Amino acid sequence: MATGMADGDGDGGDSSDTSHTQATTEPQPETHVPDSETPRRCPHCGFELPAGDQYQLHLGLNHYERLDDVDQQAFRDAYQQEEAALTRFRIIALGGLVLLYFGFLLVYAVLAV
Amino acid sequence: MALRVGCLAAIGAPLIALLSEPAIAHAAALRGSTSSVEVPTWLFLTTGGGTVGASFLLASFVTDRAFMRSVHDWGFTLPAPGRLVSLGGQLVGIAVLAATVGIGYLGPETGYRNLAILVVWVGWWGGYVASTYLIGNTWPVLNPFRTVASLLPSLDRPYPDRLGAWPSVAGLLALIWIEVVSPLADDPRLLATTIVAYTAVTAAGSVVYGTDSWFGRVDPISRVFALFGQFAPLKRTDDGLSLRLPGGALTAPDALSGRAETVFVVAVLYVTTFDGFVGTGLWARLITAVVEVGVPPLVGYLGAYLAGFGLFVAAFWWAIGLARRFGRTYITQAALAERFAPSLVAIAAGYHIAHNLGFILGLAPSLAVVAASPLSPPQQPPVLTTLPGWISGLELAFVLVGHFIAVWIAHAAAYELLPGRLEAIKSQYGITLVMIAYTIISLWIVTTPTVAPPFLGGGGV
C-alpha cells in the first residue's frame, strides 16, 4: 500500500566507518508493502522492512552507531542467529557441489567414450 | 548473415568436427593430442549449466560485505588522454565512415570483396564491439555520427523525460531486425545506403535535442557501447581513466536507472541471441513449418522475434519476482530489477565474443588485404580456413566466464540491497535458474552447425 521513495537521512550525524555501516546518504530503493502486511519503518532513513530479524539487521548494518544498547544487542542476536542458519545453508551448498561434481563425473565415466 | 554462414563453412575442419553431433568436448585437443573425447550434446550443455549453478553455490560462501566492497572498489586512476588524442580519434572515425560509405557505393558488388561489408561486420560489429567491453568504451570519441552531428546547429529542445530509454529499446530492436531480415551483410550498396540513412537520422535527432541528449539517451548503438563500457576495465571519469576489475562498475547502485534501461539490457542480450538463433537448423525447420501453414515468412520472423523478446523479459521479470519473495523484502520489483539487470551485461559480452571470435579471426586477413586495395581487391580475398582447435574451446570458455562474472554481480547486488545474508543468497535463486537456462541455450547456439536462415533471399555469399 504505502509506496514511497525513502531518502537517506543525510544529516551528517552518522560518520562512522565500520565495516558494518553502509553509506546512509545513499537513497534507499523504492518499496511497496502488500495490504495484508504491517511493515516496520526505519526511524533513521524511513526504509520499510518486514518486522523481526530483517528490521533488526537493517538497523545494525546501516545505523549501528545511532542505536541504543537494547537495539545493538538485538542486532547482535539477529546476526548470530543468522550465522547458524547460514552454516546450515553452507552445509547444504557443499553437499550440492559434491553431488554436482560426482554426478557429472559418473555420467561422464559412463557416457563419454 | 549469409556472409557469416559462408565464412563459417570455410573455416572448416576443427569447428565442424566440434559441431558435428554427437561430438563436442575435445578435451584432448587442448593438450595437442590426437585422441579426443566425445560426449552427447545434452551432457555437454548440462555441464555448462551445471558449472554456472556451481559458481552460484561457491559464491554463496562469500557473505562478508566488507570484503565484497573492497573487491569492487579495487582500482587505480590513470591520466586521461589529451585533447590531441581525442581529435585524432574523431578524425579516424570520420575517415572510416567516409571510406565505408564511399567504397560501399563504388567498390565491387560482391560482399566478401567489398571493404564496407568487411569494415562494418568484421572490424566494427565484431572486433570494435569486443574492444568496448574488453578495454573501454571509446565510442563517445570515435563515433563519426556524433562528430558529424556536432558540426550542425542545434535547437536544444529538452528531451522528454517520460520517454527515458524506451526509444533506445525500440531502436535497438529495429536495427537488429533490419540486420537479420535484409541482406545487409552481403549487399554493399544497401549497407552504404543504410549508413547514410542512419547518419541522417542521428543528425536530425541531434539538431532537435542536441548531441549530448541524442547520443546519451536515444541512440541505441551509443547506449549498447556505454553498457559494455560499464563492464570494461577502463572507464573515462572526470579525474582521468579509472582502472577497475571487469564488471566492477556494474555493481554500482547507479549502473542503471529506470525500467526502460532494465529492459534495454535484456534487449541487448536478446538481440545477439536471436541473431544466432535464426542461423540454427531448428529455426530453419520451425519457420519452414510455419510458412507451409500459410503464414508469410516475414510475419513468421517478426512474430518469433517479438515473442522471443517477450519471453526473455518475462523470464527476467519472473526471476526478479522470486528474488522479492525469497529475499523477504518490500523493495519493488522494478527497483530490484534495476540492480540485478547489470549482471546480464557480463553475459551479453561473453556471448558476443563467443559468437564472433571465429568469424573475426577467419575474416581478418580478408579485411587487411581488401583494405590495402579497396577498389580492386583480389577475386578471392584470403580467409583463415583452419583455426586451431583451442579457439572453439576459448569461445565456450568466454560464455562461461561471462556467466561467472554475472553470478558474482548478482551476488553483490543482493548483498547491497538486502540486510539478511541468507535472504541475499536465496534472492538469487530465480536469476541463477535463468542464467543456467541461458547458458544452455547460448552454448547450444554457439556450437550448433550454422545454416542460412530460409526465406530471406540474402544469399549473396
XYZ file of C-alpha atoms in Angstrom:
574
model
C 0.000 0.000 0.000
C 2.440 2.575 1.170
C 4.709 3.424 -1.692
C 7.441 5.887 -1.263
C 10.966 6.833 -2.119
C 12.763 6.906 1.175
C 15.665 9.263 1.109
C 18.731 8.765 3.222
C 18.754 10.748 6.418
C 21.670 12.768 5.133
C 22.020 14.884 8.274
C 25.686 14.014 8.515
C 25.299 12.694 12.044
C 26.356 9.218 11.043
C 30.005 9.443 10.183
C 31.041 6.055 11.489
C 33.192 3.968 9.244
C 32.961 0.413 10.487
C 32.669 -2.482 8.116
C 29.059 -2.933 9.202
C 27.984 0.513 8.170
C 26.699 1.338 4.716
C 26.714 4.859 3.401
C 23.419 6.093 4.786
C 23.348 9.075 2.482
C 22.574 6.781 -0.458
C 18.906 6.926 -1.389
C 17.138 3.701 -0.432
C 15.346 1.779 -3.187
C 11.612 2.233 -3.665
C 9.395 -0.065 -1.618
C 5.864 -1.413 -1.926
C 4.128 -3.096 1.009
C 1.261 -5.576 0.422
C -2.047 -4.593 2.073
C -2.014 -7.599 4.367
C 1.315 -6.788 5.987
C 2.443 -4.223 8.513
C 5.977 -3.098 7.864
C 8.449 -1.589 10.304
C 9.716 1.758 9.157
C 13.334 2.534 9.961
C 13.360 5.643 12.197
C 16.703 6.755 10.743
C 16.155 6.501 6.996
C 12.454 5.713 6.578
C 13.123 2.426 4.762
C 10.312 -0.126 5.152
C 11.128 -3.703 6.144
C 9.343 -6.794 7.449
C 9.303 -6.701 11.222
C 11.683 -9.016 13.066
C 15.174 -10.041 12.039
C 15.203 -8.158 8.716
C 14.391 -4.932 10.552
C 16.983 -5.550 13.275
C 19.646 -6.420 10.724
C 18.906 -3.287 8.705
C 19.231 -1.115 11.816
C 22.503 -2.727 12.814
C 24.061 -2.751 9.352
C 23.114 0.796 8.423
C 22.815 2.774 11.645
C 24.783 0.839 14.260
C 26.351 3.919 15.892
C 22.964 5.531 16.478
C 21.292 2.590 18.170
C 20.759 2.319 21.915
C 22.129 -0.669 23.816
C 18.913 -2.678 23.511
C 18.808 -2.348 19.734
C 22.517 -3.051 19.416
C 22.045 -6.239 21.411
C 19.003 -7.172 19.302
C 21.118 -6.697 16.168
C 23.921 -8.858 17.519
C 21.405 -11.566 18.404
C 19.820 -11.456 14.964
C 23.264 -11.589 13.389
C 24.243 -14.602 15.496
C 21.016 -16.425 14.695
C 21.586 -15.739 11.041
C 25.074 -17.192 11.376
C 23.544 -20.504 12.490
C 21.106 -20.511 9.556
C 23.974 -19.656 7.209
C 26.006 -22.576 8.489
C 23.110 -24.914 7.710
C 22.835 -23.404 4.234
C 26.587 -23.816 3.658
C 26.441 -27.494 4.524
C 23.625 -27.973 2.027
C 25.514 -25.917 -0.590
C 28.634 -28.016 -0.047
C 26.525 -31.150 -0.419
C 25.106 -29.710 -3.650
C 28.591 -29.038 -5.001
C 29.751 -32.552 -4.140
C 26.646 -34.060 -5.756
C 27.098 -31.920 -8.851
C 30.766 -32.836 -9.155
C 30.457 -36.560 -8.615
C 27.174 -36.723 -10.509
C 28.816 -35.303 -13.612
C 31.932 -37.386 -13.038
C 29.808 -40.519 -13.000
C 27.766 -39.560 -16.046
C 30.950 -38.751 -17.974
C 32.536 -42.029 -16.919
C 29.529 -43.902 -18.310
C 28.760 -41.878 -21.436
C 31.985 -40.296 -22.678
C 33.816 -42.631 -24.996
C 24.062 -13.354 -42.174
C 24.954 -15.305 -45.286
C 28.446 -13.862 -45.143
C 28.790 -15.380 -41.717
C 27.442 -18.697 -42.967
C 29.873 -18.716 -45.859
C 32.790 -17.879 -43.668
C 31.874 -20.409 -41.047
C 31.565 -23.062 -43.698
C 35.011 -22.124 -44.940
C 36.592 -22.045 -41.513
C 36.132 -25.714 -41.670
C 37.636 -28.709 -40.086
C 38.152 -28.137 -36.366
C 34.927 -26.217 -35.989
C 32.850 -28.663 -37.960
C 34.393 -31.547 -36.096
C 33.441 -29.797 -32.915
C 29.928 -29.093 -34.029
C 29.043 -32.406 -35.570
C 26.644 -34.413 -33.492
C 27.145 -36.126 -31.146
C 30.706 -34.950 -30.752
C 31.536 -31.962 -28.691
C 34.113 -31.760 -25.971
C 37.541 -32.234 -27.479
C 39.270 -32.295 -24.163
C 42.409 -33.699 -25.633
C 42.687 -31.020 -28.297
C 43.740 -28.618 -25.560
C 46.775 -30.761 -24.937
C 47.583 -31.084 -28.600
C 46.991 -34.811 -28.580
C 45.227 -36.569 -31.418
C 42.823 -38.600 -29.319
C 39.629 -36.853 -28.275
C 36.671 -37.494 -26.026
C 33.168 -37.413 -27.427
C 30.169 -36.725 -25.250
C 26.486 -36.384 -26.139
C 25.345 -32.829 -26.808
C 22.830 -32.803 -23.968
C 25.565 -33.744 -21.498
C 27.842 -31.024 -22.795
C 25.040 -28.455 -22.462
C 24.005 -29.522 -18.970
C 27.651 -29.430 -17.914
C 27.714 -25.768 -18.910
C 24.541 -25.142 -16.942
C 25.890 -27.138 -14.012
C 29.061 -25.051 -13.963
C 27.027 -21.868 -13.629
C 24.948 -23.456 -10.850
C 28.151 -24.494 -9.088
C 29.517 -20.961 -9.347
C 26.371 -19.707 -7.590
C 26.882 -22.239 -4.792
C 30.532 -21.241 -4.486
C 29.655 -17.537 -4.402
C 27.162 -18.249 -1.619
C 30.110 -19.000 0.665
C 31.202 -15.376 0.384
C 28.999 -13.486 2.839
C 31.354 -10.764 4.046
C 30.030 -7.426 2.799
C 33.238 -5.539 3.603
C 35.270 -7.995 1.523
C 32.877 -7.722 -1.427
C 33.024 -3.956 -1.350
C 36.810 -3.994 -1.256
C 36.838 -6.203 -4.372
C 34.574 -3.806 -6.259
C 36.398 -0.697 -5.136
C 39.771 -2.045 -6.231
C 41.235 0.183 -8.908
C 43.563 2.957 -9.987
C 43.245 6.255 -11.754
C 45.388 6.815 -14.821
C 45.968 10.121 -16.592
C 43.353 10.884 -19.220
C 44.328 11.052 -22.875
C 44.836 14.612 -24.076
C 42.746 16.687 -26.469
C 45.042 15.714 -29.319
C 44.280 12.018 -28.914
C 40.553 12.777 -28.866
C 40.832 14.865 -32.008
C 42.809 12.078 -33.674
C 40.112 9.595 -32.678
C 37.395 11.795 -34.167
C 39.316 12.124 -37.427
C 39.869 8.358 -37.620
C 36.164 7.781 -37.010
C 35.160 10.197 -39.760
C 37.726 8.761 -42.190
C 36.477 5.211 -41.618
C 32.853 6.299 -42.061
C 33.659 8.151 -45.294
C 35.680 5.238 -46.655
C 32.964 2.739 -45.736
C 30.196 4.675 -47.453
C 32.369 5.570 -50.458
C 33.663 2.044 -51.077
C 30.203 0.667 -50.311
C 28.906 2.513 -53.399
C 31.983 2.428 -55.624
C 33.700 -0.834 -54.731
C 32.932 -4.338 -56.011
C 29.375 -5.585 -55.608
C 30.380 -8.905 -54.106
C 30.005 -8.729 -50.342
C 33.152 -10.528 -49.256
C 35.303 -8.414 -51.627
C 33.869 -5.077 -50.543
C 35.663 -3.123 -47.837
C 32.398 -1.643 -46.486
C 30.988 -5.062 -45.621
C 34.242 -6.199 -44.043
C 34.782 -2.990 -42.065
C 31.246 -2.940 -40.673
C 30.730 -6.627 -39.861
C 34.252 -7.856 -39.129
C 36.069 -4.722 -37.997
C 33.281 -2.837 -36.260
C 30.489 -5.192 -35.147
C 32.980 -7.975 -34.426
C 36.299 -6.504 -33.351
C 35.473 -2.986 -32.259
C 32.467 -4.009 -30.155
C 34.702 -6.527 -28.379
C 37.108 -3.696 -27.535
C 34.313 -1.751 -25.795
C 33.943 -4.440 -23.131
C 37.489 -5.849 -23.105
C 39.278 -2.481 -22.946
C 36.944 0.502 -22.630
C 34.218 2.441 -24.374
C 35.955 4.700 -26.893
C 32.778 5.266 -28.916
C 31.948 8.728 -27.496
C 35.222 9.925 -29.090
C 35.342 7.796 -32.245
C 31.596 7.960 -33.032
C 31.628 9.570 -36.504
C 27.874 10.154 -36.422
C 28.344 12.298 -33.365
C 31.229 14.188 -34.938
C 29.075 14.925 -37.999
C 26.118 15.950 -35.832
C 28.245 18.203 -33.633
C 29.070 20.333 -36.682
C 25.390 21.191 -37.138
C 23.483 23.842 -35.187
C 21.040 22.545 -32.583
C 17.632 23.686 -31.362
C 18.481 22.068 -27.979
C 14.857 21.178 -27.304
C 14.517 19.415 -23.932
C 14.330 15.627 -24.285
C 11.021 14.374 -22.782
C 11.980 12.570 -19.574
C 8.972 10.281 -19.665
C 10.395 8.608 -22.796
C 13.508 7.558 -20.879
C 15.365 4.760 -22.620
C 12.314 3.376 -24.452
C 13.307 4.908 -27.828
C 16.662 3.095 -27.453
C 14.874 -0.207 -26.819
C 12.718 0.270 -29.912
C 15.702 1.494 -31.940
C 17.856 -1.495 -30.991
C 15.103 -3.977 -31.798
C 14.530 -2.215 -35.136
C 18.228 -2.127 -36.083
C 18.790 -5.806 -35.371
C 15.536 -6.671 -37.129
C 16.804 -4.918 -40.260
C 20.157 -6.673 -39.885
C 18.537 -10.100 -39.635
C 15.960 -9.893 -42.428
C 17.768 -7.798 -45.027
C 20.889 -8.745 -46.974
C 22.779 -6.030 -45.108
C 25.752 -8.341 -44.616
C 26.009 -9.167 -48.332
C 24.964 -6.101 -50.268
C 27.483 -3.237 -50.004
C 25.181 -0.724 -51.773
C 22.348 -1.421 -49.344
C 24.754 -1.227 -46.402
C 26.103 2.144 -47.555
C 22.560 3.481 -48.018
C 21.618 2.272 -44.544
C 24.628 4.022 -43.036
C 23.748 7.238 -44.848
C 20.171 6.962 -43.588
C 21.431 6.321 -40.071
C 23.696 9.396 -40.301
C 20.709 11.463 -41.412
C 18.524 10.218 -38.541
C 21.171 10.876 -35.898
C 21.940 14.302 -37.374
C 18.234 15.218 -37.349
C 17.853 13.962 -33.782
C 20.874 15.952 -32.657
C 19.598 19.097 -34.342
C 16.367 18.810 -32.364
C 17.630 17.590 -28.957
C 21.356 18.385 -29.002
C 24.176 15.856 -29.462
C 24.534 15.059 -25.755
C 20.853 14.214 -25.308
C 20.639 12.277 -28.554
C 23.759 10.139 -28.178
C 23.498 9.919 -24.405
C 19.846 8.920 -24.207
C 18.280 7.988 -27.536
C 20.877 6.471 -29.874
C 20.723 2.683 -29.306
C 24.254 1.998 -30.564
C 25.822 4.520 -28.196
C 23.776 3.034 -25.371
C 24.962 -0.507 -26.114
C 28.577 0.659 -26.103
C 28.039 2.643 -22.899
C 26.682 -0.513 -21.251
C 29.582 -2.628 -22.472
C 31.903 0.162 -21.306
C 30.497 -0.303 -17.774
C 31.847 -3.852 -17.909
C 35.241 -2.835 -19.277
C 38.282 -2.374 -17.037
C 38.974 1.175 -18.279
C 36.481 3.982 -17.855
C 36.733 7.690 -18.557
C 35.911 9.761 -15.490
C 36.357 13.413 -14.574
C 39.686 12.613 -12.919
C 41.137 10.642 -15.805
C 40.974 6.989 -16.764
C 39.901 4.705 -13.958
C 41.085 1.110 -13.996
C 38.792 -1.441 -12.346
C 38.184 -5.162 -12.310
C 35.982 -6.272 -15.248
C 32.364 -5.849 -14.216
C 33.293 -3.833 -11.113
C 31.387 -0.763 -12.274
C 28.258 -2.862 -12.862
C 27.885 -3.364 -9.113
C 27.407 0.384 -8.562
C 23.889 1.358 -7.443
C 23.567 3.841 -10.283
C 24.661 1.471 -13.061
C 21.087 1.554 -14.408
C 18.131 3.771 -13.637
C 14.547 3.187 -14.618
C 12.505 0.367 -16.035
C 13.370 1.227 -19.637
C 17.118 0.853 -19.052
C 16.478 -2.503 -17.417
C 14.507 -3.686 -20.432
C 17.258 -2.338 -22.680
C 19.811 -4.633 -21.029
C 17.520 -7.597 -21.628
C 17.136 -6.420 -25.234
C 20.919 -6.330 -25.763
C 21.173 -9.917 -24.575
C 18.154 -10.936 -26.603
C 19.100 -9.461 -29.988
C 22.502 -11.159 -30.072
C 20.806 -14.432 -29.146
C 18.144 -14.082 -31.834
C 20.809 -13.237 -34.415
C 22.459 -16.566 -33.600
C 19.202 -18.477 -33.282
C 17.981 -17.749 -36.840
C 21.148 -19.470 -38.082
C 20.283 -22.809 -36.448
C 18.729 -25.850 -38.093
C 15.950 -25.856 -35.517
C 14.816 -22.396 -36.613
C 15.034 -23.398 -40.294
C 12.663 -26.320 -39.615
C 10.339 -24.193 -37.464
C 9.964 -21.339 -39.929
C 9.559 -23.768 -42.821
C 6.707 -25.464 -40.978
C 5.106 -22.116 -40.165
C 5.357 -20.908 -43.764
C 3.847 -24.146 -45.046
C 0.763 -23.400 -42.945
C 0.387 -20.208 -44.981
C 1.979 -17.540 -42.810
C 4.091 -15.058 -44.822
C 7.779 -15.641 -43.949
C 8.424 -12.103 -42.723
C 5.398 -12.265 -40.435
C 6.764 -15.525 -39.054
C 10.159 -13.942 -38.444
C 8.667 -10.843 -36.834
C 6.297 -12.868 -34.680
C 9.108 -15.077 -33.414
C 11.361 -12.049 -32.891
C 8.857 -10.193 -30.740
C 7.595 -13.303 -28.940
C 11.166 -14.274 -28.067
C 11.807 -10.810 -26.700
C 8.632 -11.040 -24.626
C 9.808 -14.400 -23.347
C 13.194 -13.011 -22.304
C 11.625 -10.063 -20.487
C 9.073 -12.370 -18.820
C 11.773 -14.814 -17.677
C 13.811 -11.988 -16.194
C 10.748 -10.489 -14.520
C 9.815 -13.892 -13.090
C 13.329 -14.247 -11.665
C 13.052 -10.845 -10.002
C 9.651 -11.841 -8.582
C 11.355 -14.811 -6.937
C 14.085 -12.509 -5.643
C 11.442 -10.359 -3.981
C 9.724 -13.350 -2.395
C 12.816 -15.227 -1.191
C 14.585 -12.018 -0.223
C 11.715 -11.129 2.181
C 11.855 -7.506 1.153
C 9.411 -4.720 0.310
C 11.692 -3.289 -2.359
C 9.654 -3.029 -5.576
C 10.238 -5.479 -8.365
C 11.305 -2.622 -10.655
C 13.937 -1.420 -8.170
C 15.253 -4.967 -7.716
C 15.357 -5.470 -11.483
C 17.423 -2.313 -11.832
C 20.113 -3.763 -9.577
C 20.069 -7.320 -10.915
C 19.952 -6.430 -14.635
C 23.572 -5.171 -14.881
C 24.717 -8.761 -14.343
C 23.242 -9.590 -17.763
C 25.721 -7.207 -19.422
C 28.552 -9.586 -18.492
C 26.638 -12.464 -20.083
C 25.975 -10.438 -23.225
C 29.689 -9.593 -23.507
C 30.723 -13.227 -23.060
C 28.174 -14.365 -25.602
C 29.167 -11.678 -28.110
C 32.801 -12.738 -28.143
C 31.919 -16.438 -28.286
C 29.579 -15.770 -31.198
C 32.088 -13.664 -33.140
C 35.636 -14.820 -32.347
C 35.933 -17.470 -35.060
C 34.250 -15.155 -37.548
C 36.638 -12.254 -36.805
C 39.793 -14.385 -36.914
C 38.653 -16.143 -40.077
C 37.937 -12.951 -41.999
C 40.653 -10.683 -40.544
C 43.062 -11.497 -43.444
C 40.315 -10.542 -45.918
C 39.832 -7.230 -44.154
C 43.565 -6.476 -44.266
C 44.018 -7.427 -47.937
C 40.859 -5.673 -49.163
C 41.749 -2.552 -47.150
C 45.075 -2.402 -48.986
C 43.334 -2.102 -52.370
C 39.645 -1.464 -51.782
C 38.753 -0.609 -55.373
C 40.421 -3.613 -56.969
C 40.534 -6.363 -54.365
C 41.587 -9.909 -55.285
C 38.875 -12.229 -56.615
C 39.154 -14.450 -53.557
C 40.412 -12.465 -50.554
C 42.334 -14.744 -48.156
C 40.376 -16.419 -45.360
C 41.841 -18.332 -42.440
C 40.309 -21.697 -43.195
C 41.736 -23.732 -40.366
C 41.679 -22.208 -36.949
C 43.436 -24.127 -34.177
C 41.041 -26.304 -32.200
C 41.575 -24.429 -28.975
C 39.862 -21.369 -30.468
C 36.497 -23.095 -30.196
C 37.355 -24.099 -26.652
C 38.135 -20.448 -25.982
C 34.700 -19.442 -27.313
C 32.966 -21.779 -24.893
C 35.183 -20.520 -22.089
C 34.062 -16.943 -22.804
C 30.386 -17.921 -22.492
C 31.111 -19.469 -19.103
C 33.366 -16.665 -17.840
C 30.654 -14.130 -18.727
C 28.214 -16.128 -16.625
C 30.626 -16.448 -13.709
C 31.079 -12.682 -13.579
C 27.302 -12.269 -13.895
C 26.696 -14.598 -10.944
C 29.123 -12.525 -8.916
C 27.482 -9.208 -9.886
C 24.034 -10.554 -8.928
C 25.508 -11.816 -5.654
C 26.983 -8.403 -4.906
C 23.724 -6.629 -5.781
C 21.753 -8.900 -3.467
C 24.121 -8.174 -0.594
C 23.918 -4.437 -1.160
C 20.105 -4.484 -1.157
C 19.098 -6.991 1.499
C 20.016 -6.848 5.176
C 19.795 -10.613 5.728
C 22.733 -12.629 4.407
C 20.673 -15.778 3.957
C 17.916 -13.775 2.234
C 20.560 -12.261 -0.058
C 21.620 -15.744 -1.141
C 18.070 -17.008 -1.571
C 17.089 -13.934 -3.580
C 19.429 -15.171 -6.325
C 17.571 -18.439 -6.912
C 15.491 -17.071 -9.786
C 18.239 -15.189 -11.583
C 20.569 -18.195 -11.223
C 17.975 -20.510 -12.779
C 17.501 -18.052 -15.643
C 21.280 -17.867 -16.127
C 21.595 -21.656 -16.168
C 18.852 -21.850 -18.798
C 20.509 -19.121 -20.841
C 23.912 -20.832 -20.624
C 22.392 -23.979 -22.076
C 20.637 -22.041 -24.852
C 23.666 -19.948 -25.755
C 26.117 -22.865 -25.685
C 23.741 -24.739 -27.954
C 23.501 -21.828 -30.400
C 27.261 -21.242 -30.421
C 28.102 -24.889 -31.086
C 25.231 -25.966 -33.346
C 26.020 -26.015 -37.088
C 25.132 -22.732 -38.794
C 22.737 -22.766 -41.748
C 21.446 -19.887 -43.889
C 18.118 -18.645 -42.488
C 15.431 -19.649 -45.023
C 13.150 -17.262 -46.982
C 15.308 -14.177 -46.527
C 16.783 -14.180 -50.011
C 20.097 -12.708 -48.912
C 22.367 -15.457 -50.091
C 24.989 -13.194 -51.704
C 27.865 -15.300 -50.441
